[in-house]
Tab-separated table of C-alpha atoms in Angstrom:
chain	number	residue	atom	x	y	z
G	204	UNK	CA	10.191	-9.127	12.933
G	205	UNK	CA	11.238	-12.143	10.969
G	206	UNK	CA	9.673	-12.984	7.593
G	207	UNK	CA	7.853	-15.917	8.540
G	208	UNK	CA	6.065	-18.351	5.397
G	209	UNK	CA	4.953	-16.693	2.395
G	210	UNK	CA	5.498	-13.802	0.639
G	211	UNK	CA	2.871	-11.536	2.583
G	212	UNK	CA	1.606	-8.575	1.018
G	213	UNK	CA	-0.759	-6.089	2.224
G	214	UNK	CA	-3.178	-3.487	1.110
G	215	UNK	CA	-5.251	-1.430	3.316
G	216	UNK	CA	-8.164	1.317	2.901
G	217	UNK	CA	-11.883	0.604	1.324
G	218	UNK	CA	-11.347	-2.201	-0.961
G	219	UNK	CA	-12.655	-1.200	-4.306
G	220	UNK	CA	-12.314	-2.214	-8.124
G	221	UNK	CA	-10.508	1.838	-8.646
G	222	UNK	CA	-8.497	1.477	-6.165
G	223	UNK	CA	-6.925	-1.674	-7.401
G	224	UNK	CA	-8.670	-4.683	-5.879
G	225	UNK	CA	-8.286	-7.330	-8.768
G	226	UNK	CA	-5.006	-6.361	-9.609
G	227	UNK	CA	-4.062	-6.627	-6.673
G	228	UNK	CA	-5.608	-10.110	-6.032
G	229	UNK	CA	-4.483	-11.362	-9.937
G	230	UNK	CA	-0.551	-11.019	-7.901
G	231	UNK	CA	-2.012	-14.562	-6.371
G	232	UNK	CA	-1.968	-16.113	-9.812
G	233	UNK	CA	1.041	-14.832	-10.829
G	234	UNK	CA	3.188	-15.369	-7.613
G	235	UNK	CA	2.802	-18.933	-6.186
G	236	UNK	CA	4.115	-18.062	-2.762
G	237	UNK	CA	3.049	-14.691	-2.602
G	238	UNK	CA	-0.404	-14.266	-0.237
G	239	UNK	CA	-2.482	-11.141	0.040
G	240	UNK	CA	-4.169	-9.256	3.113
G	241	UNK	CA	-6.439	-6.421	1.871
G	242	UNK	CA	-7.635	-5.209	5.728
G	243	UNK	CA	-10.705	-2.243	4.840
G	244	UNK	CA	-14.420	-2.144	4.227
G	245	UNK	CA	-15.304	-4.321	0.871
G	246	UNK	CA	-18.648	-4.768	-0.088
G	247	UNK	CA	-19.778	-8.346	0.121
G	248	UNK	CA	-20.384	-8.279	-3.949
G	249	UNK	CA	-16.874	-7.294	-4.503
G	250	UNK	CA	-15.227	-9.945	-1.946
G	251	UNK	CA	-17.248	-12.486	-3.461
G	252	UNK	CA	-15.791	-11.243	-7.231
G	253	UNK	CA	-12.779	-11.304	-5.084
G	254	UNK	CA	-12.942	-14.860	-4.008
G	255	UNK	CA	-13.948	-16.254	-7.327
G	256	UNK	CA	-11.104	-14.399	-9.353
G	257	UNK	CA	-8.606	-16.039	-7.233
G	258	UNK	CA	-9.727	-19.935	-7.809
G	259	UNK	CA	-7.414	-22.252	-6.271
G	260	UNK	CA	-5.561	-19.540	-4.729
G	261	UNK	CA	-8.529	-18.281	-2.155
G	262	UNK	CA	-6.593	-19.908	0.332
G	263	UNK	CA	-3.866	-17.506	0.132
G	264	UNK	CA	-6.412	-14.689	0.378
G	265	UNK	CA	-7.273	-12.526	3.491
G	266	UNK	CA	-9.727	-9.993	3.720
G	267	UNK	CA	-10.992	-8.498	6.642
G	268	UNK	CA	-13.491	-5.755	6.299
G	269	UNK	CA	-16.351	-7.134	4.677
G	270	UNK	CA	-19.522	-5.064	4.857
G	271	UNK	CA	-17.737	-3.738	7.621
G	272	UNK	CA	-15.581	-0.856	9.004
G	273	UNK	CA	-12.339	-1.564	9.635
G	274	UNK	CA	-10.952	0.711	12.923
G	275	UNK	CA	-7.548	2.388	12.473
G	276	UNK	CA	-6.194	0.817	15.603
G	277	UNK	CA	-6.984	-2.594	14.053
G	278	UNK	CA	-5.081	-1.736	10.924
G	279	UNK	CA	-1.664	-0.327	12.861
G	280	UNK	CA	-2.307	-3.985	14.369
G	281	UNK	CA	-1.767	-5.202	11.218
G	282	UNK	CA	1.154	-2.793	10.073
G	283	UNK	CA	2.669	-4.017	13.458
G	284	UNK	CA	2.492	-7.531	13.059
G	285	UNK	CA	4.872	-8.719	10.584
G	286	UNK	CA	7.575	-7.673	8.202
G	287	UNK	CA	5.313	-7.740	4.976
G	288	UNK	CA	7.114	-8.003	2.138
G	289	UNK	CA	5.477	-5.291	0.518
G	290	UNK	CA	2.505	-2.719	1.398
G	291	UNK	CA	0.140	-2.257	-2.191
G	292	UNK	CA	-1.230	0.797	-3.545
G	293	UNK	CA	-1.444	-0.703	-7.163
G	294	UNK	CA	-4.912	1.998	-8.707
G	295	UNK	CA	-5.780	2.838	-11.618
G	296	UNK	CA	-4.899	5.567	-12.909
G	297	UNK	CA	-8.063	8.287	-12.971
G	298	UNK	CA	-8.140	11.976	-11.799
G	299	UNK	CA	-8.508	11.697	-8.570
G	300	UNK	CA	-5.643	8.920	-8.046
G	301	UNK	CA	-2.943	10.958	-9.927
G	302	UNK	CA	-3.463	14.060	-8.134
G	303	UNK	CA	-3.716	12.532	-4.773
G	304	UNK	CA	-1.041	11.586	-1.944
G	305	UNK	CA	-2.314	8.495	-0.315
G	306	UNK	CA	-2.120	8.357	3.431
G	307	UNK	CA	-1.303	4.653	3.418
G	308	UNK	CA	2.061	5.313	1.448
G	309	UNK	CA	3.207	7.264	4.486
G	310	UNK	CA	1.608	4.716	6.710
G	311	UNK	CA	3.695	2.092	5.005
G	312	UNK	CA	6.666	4.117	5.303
G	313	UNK	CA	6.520	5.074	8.532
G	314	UNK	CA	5.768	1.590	9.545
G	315	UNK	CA	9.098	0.604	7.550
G	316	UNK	CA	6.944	-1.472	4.716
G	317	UNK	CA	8.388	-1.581	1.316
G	318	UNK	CA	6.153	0.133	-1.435
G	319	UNK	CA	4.255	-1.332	-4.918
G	320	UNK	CA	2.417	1.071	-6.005
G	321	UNK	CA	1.305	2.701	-9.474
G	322	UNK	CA	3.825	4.788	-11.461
G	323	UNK	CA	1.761	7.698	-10.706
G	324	UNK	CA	3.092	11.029	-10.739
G	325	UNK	CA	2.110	12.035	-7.178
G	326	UNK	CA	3.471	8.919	-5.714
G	327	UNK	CA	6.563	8.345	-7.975
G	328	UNK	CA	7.270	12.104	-6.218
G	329	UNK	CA	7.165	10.163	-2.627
G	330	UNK	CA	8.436	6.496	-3.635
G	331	UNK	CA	11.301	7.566	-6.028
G	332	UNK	CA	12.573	10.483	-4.121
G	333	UNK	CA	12.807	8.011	-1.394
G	334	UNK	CA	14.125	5.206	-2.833
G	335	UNK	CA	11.003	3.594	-0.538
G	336	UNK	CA	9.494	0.930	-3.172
G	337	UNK	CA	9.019	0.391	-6.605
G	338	UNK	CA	6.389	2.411	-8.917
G	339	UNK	CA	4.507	-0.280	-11.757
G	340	UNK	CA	2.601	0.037	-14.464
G	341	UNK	CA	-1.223	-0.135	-12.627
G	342	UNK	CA	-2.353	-2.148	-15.773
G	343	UNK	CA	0.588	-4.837	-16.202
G	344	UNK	CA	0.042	-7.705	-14.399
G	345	UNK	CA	3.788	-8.883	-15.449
G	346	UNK	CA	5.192	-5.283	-13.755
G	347	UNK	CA	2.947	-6.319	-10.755
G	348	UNK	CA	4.140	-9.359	-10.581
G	349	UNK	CA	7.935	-8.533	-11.603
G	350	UNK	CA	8.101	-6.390	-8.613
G	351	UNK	CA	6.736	-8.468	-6.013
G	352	UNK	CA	9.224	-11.444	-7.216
G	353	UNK	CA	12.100	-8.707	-7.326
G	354	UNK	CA	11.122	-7.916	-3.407
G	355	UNK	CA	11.196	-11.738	-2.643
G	356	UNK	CA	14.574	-12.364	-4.637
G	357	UNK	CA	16.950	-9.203	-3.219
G	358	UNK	CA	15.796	-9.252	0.364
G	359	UNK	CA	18.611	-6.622	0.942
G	360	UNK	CA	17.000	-4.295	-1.111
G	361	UNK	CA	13.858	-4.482	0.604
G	362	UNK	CA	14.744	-4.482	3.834
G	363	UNK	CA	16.809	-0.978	2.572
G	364	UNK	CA	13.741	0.075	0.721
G	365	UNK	CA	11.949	-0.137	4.029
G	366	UNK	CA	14.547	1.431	6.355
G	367	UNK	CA	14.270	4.450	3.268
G	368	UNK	CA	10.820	5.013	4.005
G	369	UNK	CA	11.001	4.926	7.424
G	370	UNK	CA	13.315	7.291	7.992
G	371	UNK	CA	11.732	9.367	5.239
G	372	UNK	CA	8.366	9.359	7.289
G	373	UNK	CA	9.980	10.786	10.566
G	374	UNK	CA	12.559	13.007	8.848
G	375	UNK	CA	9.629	14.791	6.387
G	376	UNK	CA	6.210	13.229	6.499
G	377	UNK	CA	5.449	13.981	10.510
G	378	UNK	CA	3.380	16.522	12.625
G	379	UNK	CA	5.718	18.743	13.263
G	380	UNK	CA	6.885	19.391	9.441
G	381	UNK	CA	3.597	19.373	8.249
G	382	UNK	CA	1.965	22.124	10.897
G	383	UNK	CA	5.105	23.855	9.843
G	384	UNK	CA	3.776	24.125	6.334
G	385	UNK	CA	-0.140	24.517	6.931
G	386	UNK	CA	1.014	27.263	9.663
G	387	UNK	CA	2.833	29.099	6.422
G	388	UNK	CA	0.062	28.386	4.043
G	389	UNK	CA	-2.712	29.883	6.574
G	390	UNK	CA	-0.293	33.045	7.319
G	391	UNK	CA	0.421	33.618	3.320
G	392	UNK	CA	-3.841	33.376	3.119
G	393	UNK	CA	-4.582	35.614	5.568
G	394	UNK	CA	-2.247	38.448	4.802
């Protein structure tokens, strides 16, 4: 899958302010060529906020999902597509984010997509281990920015960076080694 135009980037899941959506729309400003998919239900309020933050850039933003539900098979469409330059997971940090493993890293990995996302302990654990993407500063639009020009500039990396990931996600993030664990978690429970 060639990389065809721009610098694509891509962020899927509900499209919210904590989960990164102007940060993650401020990479327009910042990056000329660089243009941004976010594919997941947005409220119409926030893709208008969306659409007015990036100004002469809108053209170089895609969102599909608005008011709407976005199905999974339309999303593995998307993962399928292209070779993206990089798959975003850029949230704030809160409770809930730095506790929790998000499904799309492994989606992006398994789909051999290159990571940005925070510098968040549970995904530097995933990301770093890997050697899958790079972990940012959620709150720095220069890191942000930094790391989706460093993507652009050492296309080697990436493309290693994405082979990393994917190899990670059938080696250790699959079915089969994950039953293997719940299995041993429900025997250790119930004995």
């Amino acid at each position: 899958r060639p990389q065809l135009g721009p610098a694509r980037l891509l962020y899927t899941g509900n499209i919210k302010l904590y989960r990164g959506a102007k940060e993650h729309v401020k990479i327009l400003e910042n990056v000329p060529e660089a243009e941004l998919f976010l594919i997941g239900r947005c409220d119409n309020s926030l893709a208008v906020a969306l659409q007015q933050q990036s100004g002469s850039h809108n053209d170089r933003l895609h969102i599909e999902g608005i008011d709407k539900y976005v199905p999974h098979e339309r999303i593995i469409e998307y993962y399928e597509r292209e070779r993206w330059l990089a798959g975003l997971a850029i949230f704030r940090p809160n409770q809930h984010t730095d506790r929790k493993e998000l499904t799309k890293i492994f989606e992006y990995m398994y789909y051999g997509i290159p990571i940005i996302c925070s510098d968040l302990h549970s995904l530097r654990n995933i990301v770093s281990k890997h050697e899958c993407g790079l972990c940012i500063d959620p709150e720095s639009p220069q890191a942000i920015a930094d790391a989706v020009r460093y993507l652009i500039e050492n296309p080697n990396e990436a493309s290693r960076m994405a082979a990393n990931g994917q190899k990670a996600a059938l080696t250790n993030y699959n079915w089969g080694t994950q039953a293997t664990k719940l299995l041993s978690l429900y025997k250790r429970l119930t004995y």
